[in-house]
Amino acid sequence: MQLNQRIWRVGQSPERLPEARLASERQLEEMIVAKPEILSDQWMIIGQQEDTGFGGRIDLLAIAPDSSLILIELKRGRSPREVVAQAIDYATWVEALDAEAVTRIYSRFKKGGDLAKDFEARFGVGLDTEVFPHQHQIVIVAASLDASSERIVSYLSKRSVAINVLCFEVFECGAEKLLSRAWLRDPAESQAASSATPSKSPSGPWNGEYYVSFGGEGRSWEEAVKYGFISAGGGTWFTNTLKLLKPGDRIWVKIPRTGYVGVGRVTGFSTPQTEFSVNVDGKRVPASDVLASSQAPDDPEKMEHFVPIEWAETVPEHNAIDKPGLFGNQNTVCAPKVPAWQTTIDRLQRAFPKYDSV
């Protein structure tokens, strides 16, 4: 995929910035280690140049807030098709990692660092050692992707393989160089694919209904019911998957560590806090005027995003449905394809008999 981006210096006489190159892809790797937000503001780098044990080394390994792993491969002079094949081969190594192996990888990367401690300090939640070795994404970083490789990636993506490509370009700006980047697919899609079917679990057809995780600091379930919405914020990892929802979709909402509290239908698309309004006495009012926690952060990427919902049935938080075996996930939205999801739906339909009323 050739991006063919162009960047212009703003002014009365606009000036196009010439294209440039990095000294090496090793330089890009070190830039990503120093500033992981080049890829994602919600990923934590935990490994670099690790030996796979079968004739290769991964470039980078990262971890997401839900404890899933991200294998990052740079093109490094290989043909695009070669790097796709190499990344898939290395993914078999990632799939075989256990908690002890990942902990050792991080200890080498950070020279004795404590993964569980640093993960909790970074994301504010505990490391889930039952999940993270079994859910992973593949990210290929390249200046371009040929048509054949793009077809391969698209084919795998349509079949729920969590793979994506980040294409970058470099431009000269005086004595400086600027780096731009663009994703082949919306990162929310590969994030959702990673969480929908853990690699060690059997998969089946998706039933078309979404799981939603709702909660966290400053979020009120009572307000969500009263004004008809779900929301997420704090970073793109949390808000991206809200974009998967479209009007008419059915959602089942769970408050983490509490239980399932409602079912409803989506009536609109994901909207940032500054543009979202709610109905108050028949009038549309900016959400920030009526919600208890309405202070928007200075960083727009950490802003709360809202999706309007027509509730079919809800229960107060203290009456949440929480039974052994019910599906759970740390992603804000996912489309599960594991048997536990259909079992969960069957049980929730009995707990929320009005689930199909909207």
mmCIF file of C-alpha atoms in Angstrom:
data_model
loop_
_atom_site.group_PDB
_atom_site.id
_atom_site.type_symbol
_atom_site.label_atom_id
_atom_site.label_comp_id
_atom_site.label_asym_id
_atom_site.label_seq_id
_atom_site.Cartn_x
_atom_site.Cartn_y
_atom_site.Cartn_z
ATOM 1 C CA MET A 1 0.000 0.000 0.000
ATOM 2 C CA GLN A 2 1.691 3.200 -1.156
ATOM 3 C CA LEU A 3 0.407 6.080 0.943
ATOM 4 C CA ASN A 4 1.602 8.928 -1.311
ATOM 5 C CA GLN A 5 1.127 11.435 1.473
ATOM 6 C CA ARG A 6 2.099 15.048 0.950
ATOM 7 C CA ILE A 7 2.870 17.573 3.691
ATOM 8 C CA TRP A 8 2.870 21.325 3.119
ATOM 9 C CA ARG A 9 4.301 24.125 5.214
ATOM 10 C CA VAL A 10 1.425 26.497 6.005
ATOM 11 C CA GLY A 11 1.877 30.093 4.869
ATOM 12 C CA GLN A 12 0.942 32.701 2.289
ATOM 13 C CA SER A 13 3.080 30.769 -0.163
ATOM 14 C CA PRO A 14 2.608 27.084 0.862
ATOM 15 C CA GLU A 15 5.736 24.999 0.525
ATOM 16 C CA ARG A 16 5.679 21.263 0.001
ATOM 17 C CA LEU A 17 8.074 19.338 2.252
ATOM 18 C CA PRO A 18 10.358 16.939 0.388
ATOM 19 C CA GLU A 19 10.299 13.239 1.176
ATOM 20 C CA ALA A 20 13.239 11.795 3.108
ATOM 21 C CA ARG A 21 14.472 8.541 4.621
ATOM 22 C CA LEU A 22 15.603 7.450 8.048
ATOM 23 C CA ALA A 23 19.213 6.414 8.416
ATOM 24 C CA SER A 24 17.998 2.872 9.093
ATOM 25 C CA GLU A 25 14.954 0.951 10.277
ATOM 26 C CA ARG A 26 16.898 0.356 13.479
ATOM 27 C CA GLN A 27 16.447 4.079 14.109
ATOM 28 C CA LEU A 28 12.684 3.686 13.753
ATOM 29 C CA GLU A 29 12.756 0.751 16.174
ATOM 30 C CA GLU A 30 14.585 2.830 18.775
ATOM 31 C CA MET A 31 12.140 5.701 18.257
ATOM 32 C CA ILE A 32 9.227 3.326 18.962
ATOM 33 C CA VAL A 33 10.932 2.053 22.118
ATOM 34 C CA ALA A 34 11.459 5.636 23.293
ATOM 35 C CA LYS A 35 7.933 6.760 22.329
ATOM 36 C CA PRO A 36 5.537 3.787 21.959
ATOM 37 C CA GLU A 37 2.707 6.233 21.153
ATOM 38 C CA ILE A 38 4.146 6.309 17.610
ATOM 39 C CA LEU A 39 2.159 3.073 17.351
ATOM 40 C CA SER A 40 -0.372 3.484 20.162
ATOM 41 C CA ASP A 41 -0.692 5.643 23.252
ATOM 42 C CA GLN A 42 -2.018 2.572 25.091
ATOM 43 C CA TRP A 43 0.734 0.031 24.434
ATOM 44 C CA MET A 44 3.670 -0.760 26.693
ATOM 45 C CA ILE A 45 6.849 -2.158 25.106
ATOM 46 C CA ILE A 46 8.025 -5.242 27.032
ATOM 47 C CA GLY A 47 10.562 -6.917 24.732
ATOM 48 C CA GLN A 48 13.052 -6.193 21.949
ATOM 49 C CA GLN A 49 15.099 -8.456 19.650
ATOM 50 C CA GLU A 50 14.028 -11.647 21.418
ATOM 51 C CA ASP A 51 15.278 -14.958 20.025
ATOM 52 C CA THR A 52 12.362 -17.141 18.936
ATOM 53 C CA GLY A 53 14.412 -20.315 19.163
ATOM 54 C CA PHE A 54 13.799 -21.271 15.540
ATOM 55 C CA GLY A 55 16.162 -19.082 13.589
ATOM 56 C CA GLY A 56 14.835 -15.571 14.056
ATOM 57 C CA ARG A 57 14.391 -12.611 16.374
ATOM 58 C CA ILE A 58 11.255 -10.586 16.866
ATOM 59 C CA ASP A 59 11.742 -6.830 16.599
ATOM 60 C CA LEU A 60 9.438 -5.689 19.408
ATOM 61 C CA LEU A 61 6.862 -7.117 21.790
ATOM 62 C CA ALA A 62 4.246 -4.938 23.478
ATOM 63 C CA ILE A 63 1.324 -5.436 25.842
ATOM 64 C CA ALA A 64 -2.117 -3.777 25.892
ATOM 65 C CA PRO A 65 -4.304 -2.819 28.893
ATOM 66 C CA ASP A 66 -6.266 -6.098 28.617
ATOM 67 C CA SER A 67 -2.976 -8.059 28.993
ATOM 68 C CA SER A 68 -3.002 -9.137 25.328
ATOM 69 C CA LEU A 69 0.337 -9.175 23.491
ATOM 70 C CA ILE A 70 1.313 -7.276 20.325
ATOM 71 C CA LEU A 71 4.023 -8.675 18.046
ATOM 72 C CA ILE A 72 5.651 -5.799 16.114
ATOM 73 C CA GLU A 73 7.746 -6.559 13.030
ATOM 74 C CA LEU A 74 9.635 -3.977 10.958
ATOM 75 C CA LYS A 75 10.169 -4.572 7.261
ATOM 76 C CA ARG A 76 14.003 -4.275 7.557
ATOM 77 C CA GLY A 77 14.765 -4.540 3.845
ATOM 78 C CA ARG A 78 12.753 -7.719 3.308
ATOM 79 C CA SER A 79 10.096 -7.899 0.632
ATOM 80 C CA PRO A 80 6.615 -7.078 1.995
ATOM 81 C CA ARG A 81 5.460 -10.652 1.355
ATOM 82 C CA GLU A 82 8.467 -12.019 3.270
ATOM 83 C CA VAL A 83 7.788 -9.823 6.280
ATOM 84 C CA VAL A 84 4.101 -10.897 6.412
ATOM 85 C CA ALA A 85 5.153 -14.564 6.349
ATOM 86 C CA GLN A 86 7.844 -13.920 8.958
ATOM 87 C CA ALA A 87 5.400 -12.154 11.274
ATOM 88 C CA ILE A 88 2.912 -15.026 11.078
ATOM 89 C CA ASP A 89 5.718 -17.490 11.786
ATOM 90 C CA TYR A 90 6.799 -15.465 14.826
ATOM 91 C CA ALA A 91 3.173 -15.328 16.011
ATOM 92 C CA THR A 92 3.359 -19.091 16.585
ATOM 93 C CA TRP A 93 6.170 -18.333 19.055
ATOM 94 C CA VAL A 94 4.051 -15.682 20.807
ATOM 95 C CA GLU A 95 1.124 -18.104 21.039
ATOM 96 C CA ALA A 96 3.310 -20.594 22.922
ATOM 97 C CA LEU A 97 4.522 -18.105 25.558
ATOM 98 C CA ASP A 98 3.414 -18.627 29.124
ATOM 99 C CA ALA A 99 3.353 -16.156 32.012
ATOM 100 C CA GLU A 100 6.825 -17.105 33.194
ATOM 101 C CA ALA A 101 8.332 -16.665 29.719
ATOM 102 C CA VAL A 102 6.782 -13.222 29.227
ATOM 103 C CA THR A 103 7.991 -12.148 32.665
ATOM 104 C CA ARG A 104 11.548 -13.192 31.755
ATOM 105 C CA ILE A 105 11.344 -11.313 28.441
ATOM 106 C CA TYR A 106 10.385 -8.126 30.279
ATOM 107 C CA SER A 107 13.108 -8.631 32.877
ATOM 108 C CA ARG A 108 15.704 -8.750 30.077
ATOM 109 C CA PHE A 109 14.199 -5.723 28.339
ATOM 110 C CA LYS A 110 14.095 -3.560 31.468
ATOM 111 C CA LYS A 111 17.041 -5.165 33.279
ATOM 112 C CA GLY A 112 15.299 -6.794 36.215
ATOM 113 C CA GLY A 113 11.959 -4.982 35.870
ATOM 114 C CA ASP A 114 8.835 -6.407 37.541
ATOM 115 C CA LEU A 115 6.199 -6.838 34.813
ATOM 116 C CA ALA A 116 3.204 -7.208 37.135
ATOM 117 C CA LYS A 117 4.171 -4.134 39.156
ATOM 118 C CA ASP A 118 5.013 -1.963 36.143
ATOM 119 C CA PHE A 119 1.891 -3.081 34.262
ATOM 120 C CA GLU A 120 -0.358 -2.047 37.153
ATOM 121 C CA ALA A 121 1.473 1.283 37.481
ATOM 122 C CA ARG A 122 1.039 1.925 33.736
ATOM 123 C CA PHE A 123 -2.591 0.825 33.269
ATOM 124 C CA GLY A 124 -4.128 0.949 36.745
ATOM 125 C CA VAL A 125 -5.279 -2.683 36.602
ATOM 126 C CA GLY A 126 -3.666 -5.978 37.502
ATOM 127 C CA LEU A 127 -1.886 -8.165 34.969
ATOM 128 C CA ASP A 128 -4.114 -11.055 33.891
ATOM 129 C CA THR A 129 -1.736 -13.974 33.467
ATOM 130 C CA GLU A 130 -4.616 -16.235 32.397
ATOM 131 C CA VAL A 131 -5.325 -14.072 29.353
ATOM 132 C CA PHE A 132 -2.248 -12.385 28.034
ATOM 133 C CA PRO A 133 -0.337 -15.325 26.536
ATOM 134 C CA HIS A 134 -3.425 -16.410 24.567
ATOM 135 C CA GLN A 135 -4.587 -13.155 22.963
ATOM 136 C CA HIS A 136 -2.291 -11.353 20.586
ATOM 137 C CA GLN A 137 -2.090 -9.074 17.564
ATOM 138 C CA ILE A 138 0.414 -8.902 14.720
ATOM 139 C CA VAL A 139 1.553 -5.433 13.619
ATOM 140 C CA ILE A 140 3.795 -4.976 10.583
ATOM 141 C CA VAL A 141 5.618 -1.645 10.259
ATOM 142 C CA ALA A 142 6.683 -0.730 6.723
ATOM 143 C CA ALA A 143 7.084 2.191 4.355
ATOM 144 C CA SER A 144 4.806 0.453 1.865
ATOM 145 C CA LEU A 145 2.924 -2.773 1.242
ATOM 146 C CA ASP A 146 2.646 -4.411 -2.163
ATOM 147 C CA ALA A 147 -0.762 -5.424 -3.507
ATOM 148 C CA SER A 148 -0.180 -9.148 -2.945
ATOM 149 C CA SER A 149 0.737 -8.679 0.717
ATOM 150 C CA GLU A 150 -2.170 -6.334 1.210
ATOM 151 C CA ARG A 151 -4.516 -9.013 -0.143
ATOM 152 C CA ILE A 152 -3.004 -11.564 2.268
ATOM 153 C CA VAL A 153 -3.445 -9.246 5.266
ATOM 154 C CA SER A 154 -7.014 -8.391 4.238
ATOM 155 C CA TYR A 155 -7.846 -12.080 3.773
ATOM 156 C CA LEU A 156 -6.549 -12.950 7.237
ATOM 157 C CA SER A 157 -8.310 -9.968 8.799
ATOM 158 C CA LYS A 158 -11.681 -10.956 7.359
ATOM 159 C CA ARG A 159 -11.223 -14.331 9.038
ATOM 160 C CA SER A 160 -10.657 -12.759 12.449
ATOM 161 C CA VAL A 161 -6.857 -12.986 12.485
ATOM 162 C CA ALA A 162 -5.692 -9.942 14.444
ATOM 163 C CA ILE A 163 -3.177 -8.513 11.965
ATOM 164 C CA ASN A 164 -2.581 -4.930 10.870
ATOM 165 C CA VAL A 165 -0.035 -2.849 8.982
ATOM 166 C CA LEU A 166 1.302 0.566 9.935
ATOM 167 C CA CYS A 167 2.806 2.431 6.988
ATOM 168 C CA PHE A 168 5.125 5.353 7.677
ATOM 169 C CA GLU A 169 6.686 8.134 5.620
ATOM 170 C CA VAL A 170 9.447 10.618 6.410
ATOM 171 C CA PHE A 171 9.655 14.261 5.311
ATOM 172 C CA GLU A 172 12.342 16.936 5.579
ATOM 173 C CA CYS A 173 11.520 20.182 7.348
ATOM 174 C CA GLY A 174 14.613 22.336 7.273
ATOM 175 C CA ALA A 175 17.277 20.574 9.331
ATOM 176 C CA GLU A 176 14.664 18.277 10.893
ATOM 177 C CA LYS A 177 12.841 15.171 9.706
ATOM 178 C CA LEU A 178 9.148 14.513 10.325
ATOM 179 C CA LEU A 179 7.538 11.082 10.592
ATOM 180 C CA SER A 180 3.938 10.431 9.557
ATOM 181 C CA ARG A 181 2.084 7.149 9.829
ATOM 182 C CA ALA A 182 -1.215 5.564 8.787
ATOM 183 C CA TRP A 183 -2.894 2.230 9.551
ATOM 184 C CA LEU A 184 -4.011 -0.166 6.821
ATOM 185 C CA ARG A 185 -7.051 -1.097 8.968
ATOM 186 C CA ASP A 186 -8.787 0.681 11.781
ATOM 187 C CA PRO A 187 -6.867 -0.461 14.915
ATOM 188 C CA ALA A 188 -10.229 -1.096 16.607
ATOM 189 C CA GLU A 189 -10.854 -4.003 14.214
ATOM 190 C CA SER A 190 -7.635 -5.855 15.028
ATOM 191 C CA GLN A 191 -8.085 -5.085 18.728
ATOM 192 C CA ALA A 192 -11.566 -6.587 18.606
ATOM 193 C CA ALA A 193 -10.340 -9.626 16.652
ATOM 194 C CA SER A 194 -7.700 -10.274 19.292
ATOM 195 C CA SER A 195 -10.251 -10.250 22.111
ATOM 196 C CA ALA A 196 -13.067 -12.063 20.272
ATOM 197 C CA THR A 197 -11.376 -15.458 20.036
ATOM 198 C CA PRO A 198 -8.443 -16.213 22.358
ATOM 199 C CA SER A 199 -5.943 -18.344 20.448
ATOM 200 C CA LYS A 200 -6.214 -21.273 22.853
ATOM 201 C CA SER A 201 -10.023 -21.319 22.754
ATOM 202 C CA PRO A 202 -12.359 -22.921 20.203
ATOM 203 C CA SER A 203 -14.218 -20.451 18.034
ATOM 204 C CA GLY A 204 -17.584 -20.474 16.358
ATOM 205 C CA PRO A 205 -19.871 -18.113 14.476
ATOM 206 C CA TRP A 206 -20.560 -14.770 16.101
ATOM 207 C CA ASN A 207 -24.205 -14.353 17.133
ATOM 208 C CA GLY A 208 -24.284 -10.667 16.148
ATOM 209 C CA GLU A 209 -24.577 -9.297 19.701
ATOM 210 C CA TYR A 210 -21.890 -7.234 21.413
ATOM 211 C CA TYR A 211 -20.332 -7.401 24.848
ATOM 212 C CA VAL A 212 -19.722 -4.029 26.508
ATOM 213 C CA SER A 213 -17.569 -3.308 29.546
ATOM 214 C CA PHE A 214 -18.771 -0.187 31.379
ATOM 215 C CA GLY A 215 -17.228 1.411 34.412
ATOM 216 C CA GLY A 216 -14.174 3.066 35.821
ATOM 217 C CA GLU A 217 -13.412 6.293 37.561
ATOM 218 C CA GLY A 218 -16.018 9.010 37.030
ATOM 219 C CA ARG A 219 -18.571 6.808 35.237
ATOM 220 C CA SER A 220 -22.039 6.443 36.713
ATOM 221 C CA TRP A 221 -24.251 3.513 35.713
ATOM 222 C CA GLU A 222 -27.222 5.411 37.141
ATOM 223 C CA GLU A 223 -26.567 8.303 34.744
ATOM 224 C CA ALA A 224 -26.016 5.905 31.827
ATOM 225 C CA VAL A 225 -29.461 4.411 32.438
ATOM 226 C CA LYS A 226 -31.177 7.759 33.023
ATOM 227 C CA TYR A 227 -29.794 9.463 29.923
ATOM 228 C CA GLY A 228 -29.364 6.422 27.660
ATOM 229 C CA PHE A 229 -25.694 5.913 26.829
ATOM 230 C CA ILE A 230 -22.513 3.937 27.328
ATOM 231 C CA SER A 231 -19.122 5.622 27.393
ATOM 232 C CA ALA A 232 -15.380 5.107 27.613
ATOM 233 C CA GLY A 233 -12.338 7.345 27.854
ATOM 234 C CA GLY A 234 -8.771 7.624 29.013
ATOM 235 C CA GLY A 235 -7.118 6.703 25.720
ATOM 236 C CA THR A 236 -7.701 5.397 22.220
ATOM 237 C CA TRP A 237 -7.412 1.765 23.315
ATOM 238 C CA PHE A 238 -10.555 2.236 25.410
ATOM 239 C CA THR A 239 -12.515 4.379 22.930
ATOM 240 C CA ASN A 240 -11.559 2.765 19.598
ATOM 241 C CA THR A 241 -13.823 -0.256 19.932
ATOM 242 C CA LEU A 242 -16.881 1.951 20.502
ATOM 243 C CA LYS A 243 -16.642 2.606 16.756
ATOM 244 C CA LEU A 244 -17.610 -1.013 16.103
ATOM 245 C CA LEU A 245 -21.164 -0.249 17.237
ATOM 246 C CA LYS A 246 -23.812 0.966 14.791
ATOM 247 C CA PRO A 247 -27.523 1.744 15.145
ATOM 248 C CA GLY A 248 -29.608 -1.385 15.707
ATOM 249 C CA ASP A 249 -26.875 -3.447 17.379
ATOM 250 C CA ARG A 250 -27.794 -5.197 20.618
ATOM 251 C CA ILE A 251 -25.392 -4.835 23.525
ATOM 252 C CA TRP A 252 -25.074 -6.632 26.852
ATOM 253 C CA VAL A 253 -23.374 -4.471 29.468
ATOM 254 C CA LYS A 254 -21.148 -5.679 32.269
ATOM 255 C CA ILE A 255 -19.527 -3.638 35.020
ATOM 256 C CA PRO A 256 -16.108 -5.204 35.702
ATOM 257 C CA ARG A 257 -15.849 -7.122 38.971
ATOM 258 C CA THR A 258 -19.585 -6.493 39.517
ATOM 259 C CA GLY A 259 -21.685 -8.221 36.861
ATOM 260 C CA TYR A 260 -24.149 -7.714 34.004
ATOM 261 C CA VAL A 261 -26.468 -4.747 34.491
ATOM 262 C CA GLY A 262 -28.356 -4.160 31.244
ATOM 263 C CA VAL A 263 -29.264 -4.885 27.650
ATOM 264 C CA GLY A 264 -30.268 -2.451 24.933
ATOM 265 C CA ARG A 265 -30.034 -1.287 21.322
ATOM 266 C CA VAL A 266 -27.559 1.181 19.862
ATOM 267 C CA THR A 267 -29.256 4.276 18.412
ATOM 268 C CA GLY A 268 -26.268 6.264 17.149
ATOM 269 C CA PHE A 269 -22.526 6.320 16.581
ATOM 270 C CA SER A 270 -19.585 6.974 18.884
ATOM 271 C CA THR A 271 -19.365 10.699 19.631
ATOM 272 C CA PRO A 272 -16.743 12.700 21.579
ATOM 273 C CA GLN A 273 -17.798 14.300 24.844
ATOM 274 C CA THR A 274 -17.696 17.828 23.427
ATOM 275 C CA GLU A 275 -20.340 16.911 20.815
ATOM 276 C CA PHE A 276 -22.599 14.536 22.739
ATOM 277 C CA SER A 277 -25.986 15.651 24.055
ATOM 278 C CA VAL A 278 -28.715 14.028 26.136
ATOM 279 C CA ASN A 279 -32.458 14.459 26.448
ATOM 280 C CA VAL A 280 -33.573 16.525 29.454
ATOM 281 C CA ASP A 281 -37.303 17.271 29.690
ATOM 282 C CA GLY A 282 -37.704 16.894 25.946
ATOM 283 C CA LYS A 283 -34.736 19.119 25.050
ATOM 284 C CA ARG A 284 -31.255 18.192 23.850
ATOM 285 C CA VAL A 285 -28.680 19.411 26.345
ATOM 286 C CA PRO A 286 -24.867 19.088 26.155
ATOM 287 C CA ALA A 287 -23.871 16.067 28.205
ATOM 288 C CA SER A 288 -21.179 18.095 29.966
ATOM 289 C CA ASP A 289 -23.932 20.323 31.428
ATOM 290 C CA VAL A 290 -25.735 17.521 33.252
ATOM 291 C CA LEU A 291 -23.316 14.652 33.917
ATOM 292 C CA ALA A 292 -21.519 14.565 37.248
ATOM 293 C CA SER A 293 -18.057 14.040 35.743
ATOM 294 C CA SER A 294 -17.933 16.325 32.737
ATOM 295 C CA GLN A 295 -14.423 17.783 32.766
ATOM 296 C CA ALA A 296 -12.821 17.115 29.387
ATOM 297 C CA PRO A 297 -9.051 16.434 29.517
ATOM 298 C CA ASP A 298 -6.600 18.657 27.675
ATOM 299 C CA ASP A 299 -5.531 15.676 25.550
ATOM 300 C CA PRO A 300 -8.336 15.021 23.003
ATOM 301 C CA GLU A 301 -7.248 11.374 22.654
ATOM 302 C CA LYS A 302 -8.145 10.812 26.317
ATOM 303 C CA MET A 303 -11.552 12.437 26.021
ATOM 304 C CA GLU A 304 -14.680 10.474 26.936
ATOM 305 C CA HIS A 305 -16.678 9.133 23.981
ATOM 306 C CA PHE A 306 -20.374 8.255 24.123
ATOM 307 C CA VAL A 307 -22.730 5.926 22.250
ATOM 308 C CA PRO A 308 -26.508 6.519 22.652
ATOM 309 C CA ILE A 309 -28.515 3.488 23.794
ATOM 310 C CA GLU A 310 -32.207 2.648 24.089
ATOM 311 C CA TRP A 311 -32.369 0.350 27.088
ATOM 312 C CA ALA A 312 -34.583 -2.740 26.962
ATOM 313 C CA GLU A 313 -33.976 -3.690 30.589
ATOM 314 C CA THR A 314 -31.523 -2.681 33.294
ATOM 315 C CA VAL A 315 -30.882 -3.412 36.953
ATOM 316 C CA PRO A 316 -29.146 -1.287 39.610
ATOM 317 C CA GLU A 317 -25.453 -1.968 40.085
ATOM 318 C CA HIS A 318 -26.088 -3.703 43.429
ATOM 319 C CA ASN A 319 -28.384 -6.213 41.650
ATOM 320 C CA ALA A 320 -25.880 -7.054 38.880
ATOM 321 C CA ILE A 321 -25.978 -10.581 37.443
ATOM 322 C CA ASP A 322 -22.688 -12.246 38.319
ATOM 323 C CA LYS A 323 -22.498 -16.033 38.110
ATOM 324 C CA PRO A 324 -19.568 -18.399 37.505
ATOM 325 C CA GLY A 325 -18.866 -19.042 33.830
ATOM 326 C CA LEU A 326 -20.300 -15.781 32.436
ATOM 327 C CA PHE A 327 -18.191 -14.179 29.724
ATOM 328 C CA GLY A 328 -15.957 -11.249 30.658
ATOM 329 C CA ASN A 329 -13.397 -9.109 28.851
ATOM 330 C CA GLN A 330 -11.471 -5.885 29.540
ATOM 331 C CA ASN A 331 -12.098 -4.389 26.089
ATOM 332 C CA THR A 332 -14.813 -1.736 26.034
ATOM 333 C CA VAL A 333 -16.586 -3.521 23.156
ATOM 334 C CA CYS A 334 -16.002 -6.911 21.599
ATOM 335 C CA ALA A 335 -17.811 -9.417 19.392
ATOM 336 C CA PRO A 336 -17.044 -12.736 21.137
ATOM 337 C CA LYS A 337 -16.777 -15.958 19.159
ATOM 338 C CA VAL A 338 -16.166 -18.341 22.031
ATOM 339 C CA PRO A 339 -18.719 -20.898 23.318
ATOM 340 C CA ALA A 340 -18.867 -19.090 26.674
ATOM 341 C CA TRP A 341 -20.508 -16.105 24.953
ATOM 342 C CA GLN A 342 -23.524 -18.040 23.673
ATOM 343 C CA THR A 343 -23.849 -19.731 27.058
ATOM 344 C CA THR A 344 -23.743 -16.274 28.660
ATOM 345 C CA ILE A 345 -26.417 -14.940 26.290
ATOM 346 C CA ASP A 346 -28.712 -17.888 27.079
ATOM 347 C CA ARG A 347 -28.426 -17.207 30.804
ATOM 348 C CA LEU A 348 -28.807 -13.445 30.452
ATOM 349 C CA GLN A 349 -31.961 -13.777 28.370
ATOM 350 C CA ARG A 350 -33.567 -15.527 31.328
ATOM 351 C CA ALA A 351 -32.267 -12.871 33.730
ATOM 352 C CA PHE A 352 -33.452 -10.015 31.452
ATOM 353 C CA PRO A 353 -36.743 -11.341 29.964
ATOM 354 C CA LYS A 354 -37.487 -7.980 28.286
ATOM 355 C CA TYR A 355 -34.228 -8.104 26.316
ATOM 356 C CA ASP A 356 -36.045 -8.065 22.964
ATOM 357 C CA SER A 357 -38.438 -5.226 23.783
ATOM 358 C CA VAL A 358 -36.485 -2.638 21.765
#
